[in-house]
Coordinates of C-alpha atoms in Angstrom, one line a residue:
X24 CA 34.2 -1.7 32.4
X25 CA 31.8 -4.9 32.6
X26 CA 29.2 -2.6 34.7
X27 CA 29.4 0.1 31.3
X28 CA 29.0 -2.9 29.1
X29 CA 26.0 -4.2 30.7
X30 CA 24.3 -0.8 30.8
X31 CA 25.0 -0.1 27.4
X32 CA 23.7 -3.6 26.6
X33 CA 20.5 -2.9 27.9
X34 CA 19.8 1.1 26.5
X35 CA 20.7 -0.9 22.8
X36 CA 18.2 -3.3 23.6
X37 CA 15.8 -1.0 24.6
X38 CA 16.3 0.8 21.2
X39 CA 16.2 -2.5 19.4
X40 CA 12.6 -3.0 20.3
X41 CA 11.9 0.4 19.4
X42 CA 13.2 0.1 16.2
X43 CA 11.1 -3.3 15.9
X44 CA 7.4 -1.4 16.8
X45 CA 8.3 1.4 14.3
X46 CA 9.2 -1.1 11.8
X47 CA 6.2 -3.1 12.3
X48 CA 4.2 -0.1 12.1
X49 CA 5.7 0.5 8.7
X50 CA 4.4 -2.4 7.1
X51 CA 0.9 -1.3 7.8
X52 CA 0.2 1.3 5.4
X53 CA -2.8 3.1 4.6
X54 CA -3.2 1.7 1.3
X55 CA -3.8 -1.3 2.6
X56 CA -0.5 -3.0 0.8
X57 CA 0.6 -4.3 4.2
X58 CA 2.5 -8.3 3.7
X59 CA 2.9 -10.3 6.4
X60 CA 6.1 -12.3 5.4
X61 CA 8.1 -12.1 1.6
X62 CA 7.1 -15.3 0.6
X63 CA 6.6 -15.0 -3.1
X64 CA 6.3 -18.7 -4.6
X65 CA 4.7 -18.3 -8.3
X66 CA 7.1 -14.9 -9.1
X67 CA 4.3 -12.4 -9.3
X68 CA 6.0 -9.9 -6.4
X69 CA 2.8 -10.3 -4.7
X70 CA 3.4 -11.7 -1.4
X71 CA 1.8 -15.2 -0.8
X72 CA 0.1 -14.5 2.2
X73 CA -1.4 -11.5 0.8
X74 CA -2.4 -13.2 -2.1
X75 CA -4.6 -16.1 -0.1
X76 CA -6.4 -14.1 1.7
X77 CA -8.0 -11.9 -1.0
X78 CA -8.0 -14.9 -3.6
X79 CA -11.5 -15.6 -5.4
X80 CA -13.4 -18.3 -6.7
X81 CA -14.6 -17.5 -10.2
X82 CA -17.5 -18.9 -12.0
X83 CA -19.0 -18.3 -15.9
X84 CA -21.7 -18.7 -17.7
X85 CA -22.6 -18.2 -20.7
X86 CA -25.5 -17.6 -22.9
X87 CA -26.1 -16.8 -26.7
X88 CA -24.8 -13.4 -27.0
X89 CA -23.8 -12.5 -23.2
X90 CA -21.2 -13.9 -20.5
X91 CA -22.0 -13.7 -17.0
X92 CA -18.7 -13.7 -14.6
X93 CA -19.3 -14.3 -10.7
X94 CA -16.3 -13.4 -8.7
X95 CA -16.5 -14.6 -4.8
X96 CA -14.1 -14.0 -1.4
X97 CA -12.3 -16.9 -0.7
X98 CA -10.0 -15.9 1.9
X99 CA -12.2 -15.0 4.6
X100 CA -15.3 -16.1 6.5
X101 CA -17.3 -13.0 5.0
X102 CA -18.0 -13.6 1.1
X103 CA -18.4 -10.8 -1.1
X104 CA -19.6 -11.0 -4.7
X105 CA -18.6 -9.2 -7.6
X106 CA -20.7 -9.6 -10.7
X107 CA -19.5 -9.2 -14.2
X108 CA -21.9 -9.0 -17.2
X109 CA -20.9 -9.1 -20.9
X110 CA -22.8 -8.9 -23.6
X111 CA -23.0 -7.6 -27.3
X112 CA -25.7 -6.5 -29.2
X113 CA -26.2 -4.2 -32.4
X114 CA -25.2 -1.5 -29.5
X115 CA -21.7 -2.4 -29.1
X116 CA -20.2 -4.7 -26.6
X117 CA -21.5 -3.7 -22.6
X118 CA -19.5 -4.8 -20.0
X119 CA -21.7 -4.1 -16.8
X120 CA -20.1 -4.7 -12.8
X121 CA -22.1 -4.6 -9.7
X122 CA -20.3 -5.1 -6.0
X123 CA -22.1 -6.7 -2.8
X124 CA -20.3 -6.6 0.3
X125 CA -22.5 -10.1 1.2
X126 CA -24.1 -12.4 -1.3
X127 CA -27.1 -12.0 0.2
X128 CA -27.3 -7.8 0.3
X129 CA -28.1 -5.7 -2.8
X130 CA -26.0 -4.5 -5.4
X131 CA -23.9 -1.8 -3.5
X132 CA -22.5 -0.3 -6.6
X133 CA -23.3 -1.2 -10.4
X134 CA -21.6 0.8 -13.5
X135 CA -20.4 0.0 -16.9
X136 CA -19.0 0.7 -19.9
X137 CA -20.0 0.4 -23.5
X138 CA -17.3 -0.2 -26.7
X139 CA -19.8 1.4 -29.4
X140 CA -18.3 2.3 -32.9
X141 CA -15.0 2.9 -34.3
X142 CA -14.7 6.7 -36.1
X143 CA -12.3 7.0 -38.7
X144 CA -11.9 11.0 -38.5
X145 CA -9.1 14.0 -39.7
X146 CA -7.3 15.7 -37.3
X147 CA -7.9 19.4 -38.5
X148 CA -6.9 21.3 -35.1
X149 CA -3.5 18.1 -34.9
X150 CA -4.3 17.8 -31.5
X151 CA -4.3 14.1 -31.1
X152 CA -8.5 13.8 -30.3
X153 CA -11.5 13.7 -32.2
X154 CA -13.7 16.5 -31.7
X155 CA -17.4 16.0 -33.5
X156 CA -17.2 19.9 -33.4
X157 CA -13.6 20.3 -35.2
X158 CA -12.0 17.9 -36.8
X159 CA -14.0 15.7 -39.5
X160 CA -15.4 12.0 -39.7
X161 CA -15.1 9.8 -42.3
X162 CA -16.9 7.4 -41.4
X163 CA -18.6 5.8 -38.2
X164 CA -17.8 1.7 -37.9
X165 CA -20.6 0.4 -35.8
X166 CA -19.8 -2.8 -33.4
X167 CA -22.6 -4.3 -34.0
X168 CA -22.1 -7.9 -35.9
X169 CA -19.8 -10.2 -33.6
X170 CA -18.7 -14.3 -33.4
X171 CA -19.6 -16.2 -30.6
X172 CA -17.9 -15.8 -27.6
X173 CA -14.4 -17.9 -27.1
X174 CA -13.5 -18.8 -23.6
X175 CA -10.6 -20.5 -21.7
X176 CA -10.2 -21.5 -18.3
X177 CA -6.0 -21.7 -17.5
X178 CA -4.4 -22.8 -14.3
X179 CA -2.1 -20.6 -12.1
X180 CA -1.6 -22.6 -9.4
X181 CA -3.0 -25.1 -7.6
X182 CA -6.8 -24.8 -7.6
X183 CA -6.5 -20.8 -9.1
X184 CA -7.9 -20.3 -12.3
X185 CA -7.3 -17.7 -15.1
X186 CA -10.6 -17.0 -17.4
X187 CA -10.3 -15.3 -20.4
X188 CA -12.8 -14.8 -22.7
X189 CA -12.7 -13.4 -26.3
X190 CA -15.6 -10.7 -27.9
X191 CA -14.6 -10.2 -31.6
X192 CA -16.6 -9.1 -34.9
X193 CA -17.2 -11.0 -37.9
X194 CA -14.7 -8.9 -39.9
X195 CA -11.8 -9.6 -37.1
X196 CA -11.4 -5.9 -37.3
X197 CA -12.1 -5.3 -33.4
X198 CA -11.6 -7.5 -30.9
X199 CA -11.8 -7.3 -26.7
X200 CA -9.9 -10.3 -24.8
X201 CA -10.9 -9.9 -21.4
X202 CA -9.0 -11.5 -18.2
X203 CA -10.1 -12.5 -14.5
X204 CA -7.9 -13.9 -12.0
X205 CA -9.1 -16.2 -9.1
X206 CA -5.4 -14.2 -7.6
X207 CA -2.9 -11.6 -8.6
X208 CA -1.2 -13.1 -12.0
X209 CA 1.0 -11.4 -14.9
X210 CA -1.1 -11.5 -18.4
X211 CA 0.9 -9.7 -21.1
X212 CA 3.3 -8.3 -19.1
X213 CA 0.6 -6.6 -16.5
X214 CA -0.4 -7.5 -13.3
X215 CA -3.9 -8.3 -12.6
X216 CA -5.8 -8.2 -9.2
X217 CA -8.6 -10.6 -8.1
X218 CA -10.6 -7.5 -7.8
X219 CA -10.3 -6.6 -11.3
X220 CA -10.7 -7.7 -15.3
X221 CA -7.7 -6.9 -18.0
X222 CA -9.2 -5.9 -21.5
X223 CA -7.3 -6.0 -23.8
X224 CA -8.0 -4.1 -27.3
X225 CA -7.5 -4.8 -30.6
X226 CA -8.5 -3.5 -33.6
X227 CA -6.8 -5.0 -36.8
X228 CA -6.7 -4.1 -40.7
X229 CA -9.1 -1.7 -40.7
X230 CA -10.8 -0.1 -43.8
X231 CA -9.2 3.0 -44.3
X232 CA -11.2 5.4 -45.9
X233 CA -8.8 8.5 -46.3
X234 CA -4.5 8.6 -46.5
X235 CA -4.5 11.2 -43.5
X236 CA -7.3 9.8 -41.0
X237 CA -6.9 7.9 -37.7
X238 CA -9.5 5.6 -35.5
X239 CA -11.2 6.9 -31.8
X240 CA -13.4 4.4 -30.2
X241 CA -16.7 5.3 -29.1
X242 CA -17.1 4.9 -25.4
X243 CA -20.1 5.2 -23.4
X244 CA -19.9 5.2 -19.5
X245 CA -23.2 4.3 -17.4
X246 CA -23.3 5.1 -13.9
X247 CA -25.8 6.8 -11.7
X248 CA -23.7 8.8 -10.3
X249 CA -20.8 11.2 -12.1
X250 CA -17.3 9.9 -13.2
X251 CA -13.8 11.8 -12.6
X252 CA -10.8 11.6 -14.4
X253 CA -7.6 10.4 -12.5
X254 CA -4.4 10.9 -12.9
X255 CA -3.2 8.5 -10.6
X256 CA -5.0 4.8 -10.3
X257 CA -5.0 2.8 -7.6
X258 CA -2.2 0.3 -9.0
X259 CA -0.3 3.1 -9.7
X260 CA -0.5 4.2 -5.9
X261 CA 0.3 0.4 -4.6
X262 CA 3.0 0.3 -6.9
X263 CA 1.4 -2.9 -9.3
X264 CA 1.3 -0.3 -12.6
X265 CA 3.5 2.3 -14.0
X266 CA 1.7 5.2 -16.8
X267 CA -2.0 4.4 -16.4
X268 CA -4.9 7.3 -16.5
X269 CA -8.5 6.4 -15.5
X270 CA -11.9 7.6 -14.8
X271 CA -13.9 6.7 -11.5
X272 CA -17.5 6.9 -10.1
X273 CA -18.0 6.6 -7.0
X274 CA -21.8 5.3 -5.4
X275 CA -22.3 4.4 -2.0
X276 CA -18.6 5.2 -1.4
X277 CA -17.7 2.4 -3.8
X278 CA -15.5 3.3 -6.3
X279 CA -15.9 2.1 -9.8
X280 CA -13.0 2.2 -12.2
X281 CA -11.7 1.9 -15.5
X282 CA -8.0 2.7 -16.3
X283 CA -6.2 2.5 -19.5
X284 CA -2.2 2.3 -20.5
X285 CA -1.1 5.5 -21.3
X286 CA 0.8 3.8 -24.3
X287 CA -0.1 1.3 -27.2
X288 CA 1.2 -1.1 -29.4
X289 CA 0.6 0.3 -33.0
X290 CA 2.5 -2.3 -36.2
X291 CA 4.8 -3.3 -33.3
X292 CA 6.1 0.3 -31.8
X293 CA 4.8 2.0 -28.6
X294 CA 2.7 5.0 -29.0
X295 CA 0.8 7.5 -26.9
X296 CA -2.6 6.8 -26.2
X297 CA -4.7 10.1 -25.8
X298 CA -8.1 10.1 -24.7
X299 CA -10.8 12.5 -24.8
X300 CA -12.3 14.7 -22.1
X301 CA -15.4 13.5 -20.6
X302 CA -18.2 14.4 -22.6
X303 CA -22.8 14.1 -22.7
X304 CA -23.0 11.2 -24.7
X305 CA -25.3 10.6 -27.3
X306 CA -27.1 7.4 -26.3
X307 CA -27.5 6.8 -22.9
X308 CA -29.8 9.4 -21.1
X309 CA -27.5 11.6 -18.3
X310 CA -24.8 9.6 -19.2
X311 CA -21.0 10.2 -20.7
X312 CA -18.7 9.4 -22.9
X313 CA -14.9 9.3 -23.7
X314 CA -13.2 8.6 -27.2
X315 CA -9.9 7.0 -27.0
X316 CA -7.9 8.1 -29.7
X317 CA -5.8 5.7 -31.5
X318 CA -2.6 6.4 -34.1
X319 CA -3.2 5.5 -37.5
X320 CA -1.6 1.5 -38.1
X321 CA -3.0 -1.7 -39.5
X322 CA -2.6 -3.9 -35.9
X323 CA -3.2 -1.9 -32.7
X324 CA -3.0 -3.3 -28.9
X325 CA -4.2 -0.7 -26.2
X326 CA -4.5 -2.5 -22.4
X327 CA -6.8 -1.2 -20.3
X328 CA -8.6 -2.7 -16.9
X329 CA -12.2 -2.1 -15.1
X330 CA -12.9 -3.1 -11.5
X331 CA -13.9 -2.0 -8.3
X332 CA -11.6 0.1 -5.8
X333 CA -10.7 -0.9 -2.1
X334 CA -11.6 -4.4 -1.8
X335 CA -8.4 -5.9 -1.3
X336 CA -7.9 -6.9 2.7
X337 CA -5.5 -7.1 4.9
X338 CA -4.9 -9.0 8.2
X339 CA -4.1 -8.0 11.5
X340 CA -0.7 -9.5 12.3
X341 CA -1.2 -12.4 15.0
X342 CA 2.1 -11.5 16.7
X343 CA 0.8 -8.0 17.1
X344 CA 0.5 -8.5 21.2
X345 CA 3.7 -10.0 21.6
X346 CA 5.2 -7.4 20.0
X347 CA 3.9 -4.7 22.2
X348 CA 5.1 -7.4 24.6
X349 CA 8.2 -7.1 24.2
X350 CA 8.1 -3.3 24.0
X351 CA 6.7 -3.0 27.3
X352 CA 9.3 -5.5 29.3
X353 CA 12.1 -3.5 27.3
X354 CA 10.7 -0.2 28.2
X355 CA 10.2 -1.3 31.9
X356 CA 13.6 -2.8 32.4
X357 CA 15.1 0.2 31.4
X358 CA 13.0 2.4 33.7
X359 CA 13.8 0.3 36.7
X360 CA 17.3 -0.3 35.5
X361 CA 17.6 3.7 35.5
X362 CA 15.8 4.4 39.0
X363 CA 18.0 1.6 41.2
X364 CA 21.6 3.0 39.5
X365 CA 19.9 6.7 39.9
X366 CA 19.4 5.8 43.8
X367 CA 22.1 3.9 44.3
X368 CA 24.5 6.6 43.1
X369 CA 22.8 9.3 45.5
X370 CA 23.2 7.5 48.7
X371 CA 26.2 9.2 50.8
X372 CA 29.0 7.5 51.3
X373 CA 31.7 6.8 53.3
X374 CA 34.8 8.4 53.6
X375 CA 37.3 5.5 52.7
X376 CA 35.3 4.5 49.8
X377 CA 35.0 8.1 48.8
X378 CA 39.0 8.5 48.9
X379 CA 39.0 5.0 47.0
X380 CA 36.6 6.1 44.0
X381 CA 38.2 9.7 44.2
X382 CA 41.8 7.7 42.9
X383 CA 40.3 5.6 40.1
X384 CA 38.6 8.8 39.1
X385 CA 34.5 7.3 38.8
X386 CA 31.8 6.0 40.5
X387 CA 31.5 2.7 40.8
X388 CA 28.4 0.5 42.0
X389 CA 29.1 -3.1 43.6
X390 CA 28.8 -6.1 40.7
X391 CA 25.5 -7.5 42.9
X392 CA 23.5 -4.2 42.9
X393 CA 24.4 -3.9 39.3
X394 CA 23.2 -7.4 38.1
X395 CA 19.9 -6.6 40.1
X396 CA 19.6 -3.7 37.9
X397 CA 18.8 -5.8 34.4
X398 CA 16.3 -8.7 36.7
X399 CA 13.9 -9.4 34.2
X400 CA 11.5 -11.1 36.5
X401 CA 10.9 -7.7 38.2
X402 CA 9.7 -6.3 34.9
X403 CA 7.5 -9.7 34.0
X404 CA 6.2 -8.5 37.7
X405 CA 5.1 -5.7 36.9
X406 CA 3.1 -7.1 33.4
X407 CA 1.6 -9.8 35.3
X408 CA -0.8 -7.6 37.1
X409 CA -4.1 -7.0 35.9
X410 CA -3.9 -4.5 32.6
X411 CA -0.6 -3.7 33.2
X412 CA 0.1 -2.2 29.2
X413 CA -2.8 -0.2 30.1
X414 CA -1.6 1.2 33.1
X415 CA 1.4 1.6 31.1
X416 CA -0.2 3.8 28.8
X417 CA -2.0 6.0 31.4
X418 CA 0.8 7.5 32.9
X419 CA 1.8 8.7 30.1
X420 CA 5.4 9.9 28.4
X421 CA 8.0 8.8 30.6
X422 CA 11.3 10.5 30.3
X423 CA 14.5 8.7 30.9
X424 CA 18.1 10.2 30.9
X425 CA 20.9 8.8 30.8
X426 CA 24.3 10.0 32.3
X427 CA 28.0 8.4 31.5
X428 CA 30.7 7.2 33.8
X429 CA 32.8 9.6 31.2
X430 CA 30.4 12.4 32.9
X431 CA 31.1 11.7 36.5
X432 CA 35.3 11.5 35.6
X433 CA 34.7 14.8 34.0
X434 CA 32.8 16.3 37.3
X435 CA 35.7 14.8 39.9
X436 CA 37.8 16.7 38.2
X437 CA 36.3 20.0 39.0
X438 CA 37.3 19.6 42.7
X439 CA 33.4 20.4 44.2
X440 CA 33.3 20.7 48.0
X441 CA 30.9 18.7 50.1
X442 CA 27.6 18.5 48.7
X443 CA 28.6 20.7 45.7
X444 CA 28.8 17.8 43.5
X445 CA 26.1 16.3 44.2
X446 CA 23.9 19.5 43.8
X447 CA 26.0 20.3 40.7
X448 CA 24.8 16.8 39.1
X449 CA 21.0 17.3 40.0
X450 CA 21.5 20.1 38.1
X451 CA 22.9 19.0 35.3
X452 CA 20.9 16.0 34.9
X453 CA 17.5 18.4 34.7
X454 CA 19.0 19.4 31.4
X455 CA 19.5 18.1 27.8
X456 CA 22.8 16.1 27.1
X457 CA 24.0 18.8 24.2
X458 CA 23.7 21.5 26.9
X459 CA 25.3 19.2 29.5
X460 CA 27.9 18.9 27.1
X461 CA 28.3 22.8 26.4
X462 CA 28.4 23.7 29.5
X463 CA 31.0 20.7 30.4
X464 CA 33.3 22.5 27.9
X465 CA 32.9 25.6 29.0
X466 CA 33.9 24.9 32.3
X467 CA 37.1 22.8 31.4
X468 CA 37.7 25.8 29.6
X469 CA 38.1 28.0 32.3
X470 CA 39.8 25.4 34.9
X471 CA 43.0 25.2 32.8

């Protein structure tokens, strides 16, 4: 009964370790979400470890009328730069991003987006956009007359930093507050990334015109290459945003983004958010355009987010080669475990201690050939030699099977003649254990 034990002992460790490699596989996926440990100190189900290795150092300056926002790699020995570039003229507010994958290479990608006007319009066709073509304008609020900027540097943690600077008209009547995190942090109930700045928009008691109108937002996209809509964004797909839409361009296979909430805030209840197709826009030479179309309401809130795709890393586990490790001696033991019972069992034997394993009705192996069976130093033997994992690998699938005592009671009870049984069970182990088992049946079938 010990002898089962320990040879059970052993196939469940074997499957342990195999359960551990899959596992361990599972954390690495192939959106690049892979934590090393569930460390989670400032509550923003971000892992910490995660977090410290694509953490940023922010700096910004600014000017007059324009805000410049460098974002730098802090987490690893190469430093990539992403540049930010806000400013507002009688053209709207432009917020322009450019990506280097080193500080000292070019601009990789650059594309932006432009909040021009505010259009108060009818809805003649009541499908919830503005259409220049259909539906009709009553009147076209240019962005064009703004405040100085505001800006606000907040600690997270430690030596991270939250930026947040505010872009609003004279009139108060539209304002963007715009968020960069030196490291994933919650702003208003939304989780931002390092690689990516929160606006937020607001547009507040504005002049009505007409009973039955609503407002779209002018917005201008400038990118040398063509943007896509998305139905999916990225933090919907790594699971840091629920009900976001987005367009992308993608240059130099960098992606450039901007995403949006697919609900508002309008006076204080949630609303969909609808906006337009992408459309020639009217300023910018090749370029587009989208209207976001906004419920009528005297204080709206609409949260959207721009950045740049893929740049958040992930570390190869250091542990990784012990792992395999431990794979290896597991799989090994069991191989040899399996190859000295396997010869053991065929050797002939004598008659008395055939008669004497006959009566207790199984085969048994002495306790000191067994215990040599699950000698770890042979397996650590075998590792020790030069490449051994690889060698390992080379040969390939190696098939192991393993056969019951509950087998061999069930065989001696046949009554097989001289080297019958022996036959019989070469047989049987070339096939699979449910058609072992069938044919087991069938045969205890017909013996009664």
């Amino acid at each position: 009964m010990k002898k089962r034990a320990l040879w059970v002992g052993c196939f469940l460790f074997t499957i342990l370790l195999f359960n551990f490699s899959i596992g361990f596989a599972a954390a690495l996926t192939n959106d690049n979400s892979f934590v090393i440990s569930s460390d989670d100190v400032d509550n923003d189900a971000i892992d910490d470890n995660f977090e410290d290795l694509n953490k940023r150092k922010i700096e910004v300056d600014i000017s007059e009328n324009e805000a410049t926002i460098q974002s730098i790699r802090q987490g690893t020995e190469t430093k990539d730069l992403i540049r930010t570039d806000i400013v507002y003229s009688e053209y709207g507010v432009e917020i322009q991003i450019g990506y280097k994958s080193s500080i000292e290479a070019d601009f990789e990608i650059t594309f932006g987006i432009t909040f021009r006007e505010l259009i108060e319009f009818i809805d003649n066709d009541f499908n919830g956009l503005y259409d220049p073509e259909v539906d009709q304008s009553i009147q076209n609020y240019t962005l064009n007359d703004f405040l100085p900027i505001y800006y606000e540097k907040v600690v997270i943690q430690d030596e991270s930093f939250l930026h947040h600077l505010r872009i609003q008209t004279v009139s108060s009547n539209f304002t963007l507050n715009v968020y960069f995190a030196e490291e994933f942090t919650i702003v208003e109930n939304s989780l931002i990334s390092p690689t990516q700045a929160k606006i937020d928009i607001e547009i507040e008691n504005f002049n009505y015109l007409n009973d039955s109108s609503q407002i779209a937002l002018y917005t201008s996209l400038d990118s040398e290459a063509d943007f896509q809509r998305h139905n999916d964004t990225e933090d919907e797909e790594k699971g840091y945003a629920k009900a976001e839409l987005g367009i992308a361009t993608v240059v130099n296979e960098y992606t450039g983004f901007y995403s949006w909430n697919e609900s508002g805030i309008v006076d204080e209840a949630s609303q969909n958010i609808l906006v337009s197709g992408i459309l020639p826009d009217d300023i910018i030479e090749n370029g587009n355009k989208v209207y976001l179309n906004y419920p009528r309401g005297v204080i709206i809130y609409h949260s959207s987010k721009i950045g740049i795709e893929g740049l958040l890393i992930t570390e190869e586990f250091p542990l990784l080669g012990l792992a395999l490790l431990l794979i290896a001696i597991g799989a090994v033991s069991s191989i040899v475990a399996y190859s000295v019972y396997h010869r053991e069992k065929s050797k002939p034997k004598g008659k008395a201690e055939r008669r004497d394993r006959e009566k207790s009705g199984m085969l048994k192996t002495q306790r000191q050939e067994f215990v040599k069976l699950f000698d770890s130093k042979l397996a650590l033997q075998i590792l020790e030699e030069e490449d051994a994992i690889r060698n390992l690998y080379d040969k390939g699938d190696i098939e192991i099977t393993a056969i019951s005592n509950d087998f061999y009671e069930t065989v001696d009870n046949f009554g097989f003649k001289g080297n019958e049984k022996s036959e019989f069970i070469k047989e049987m182990l070339n096939l699979r254990p449910f058609e072992r088992e069938v044919i087991l049946r069938e045969m205890l079938i017909k013996s009664q």
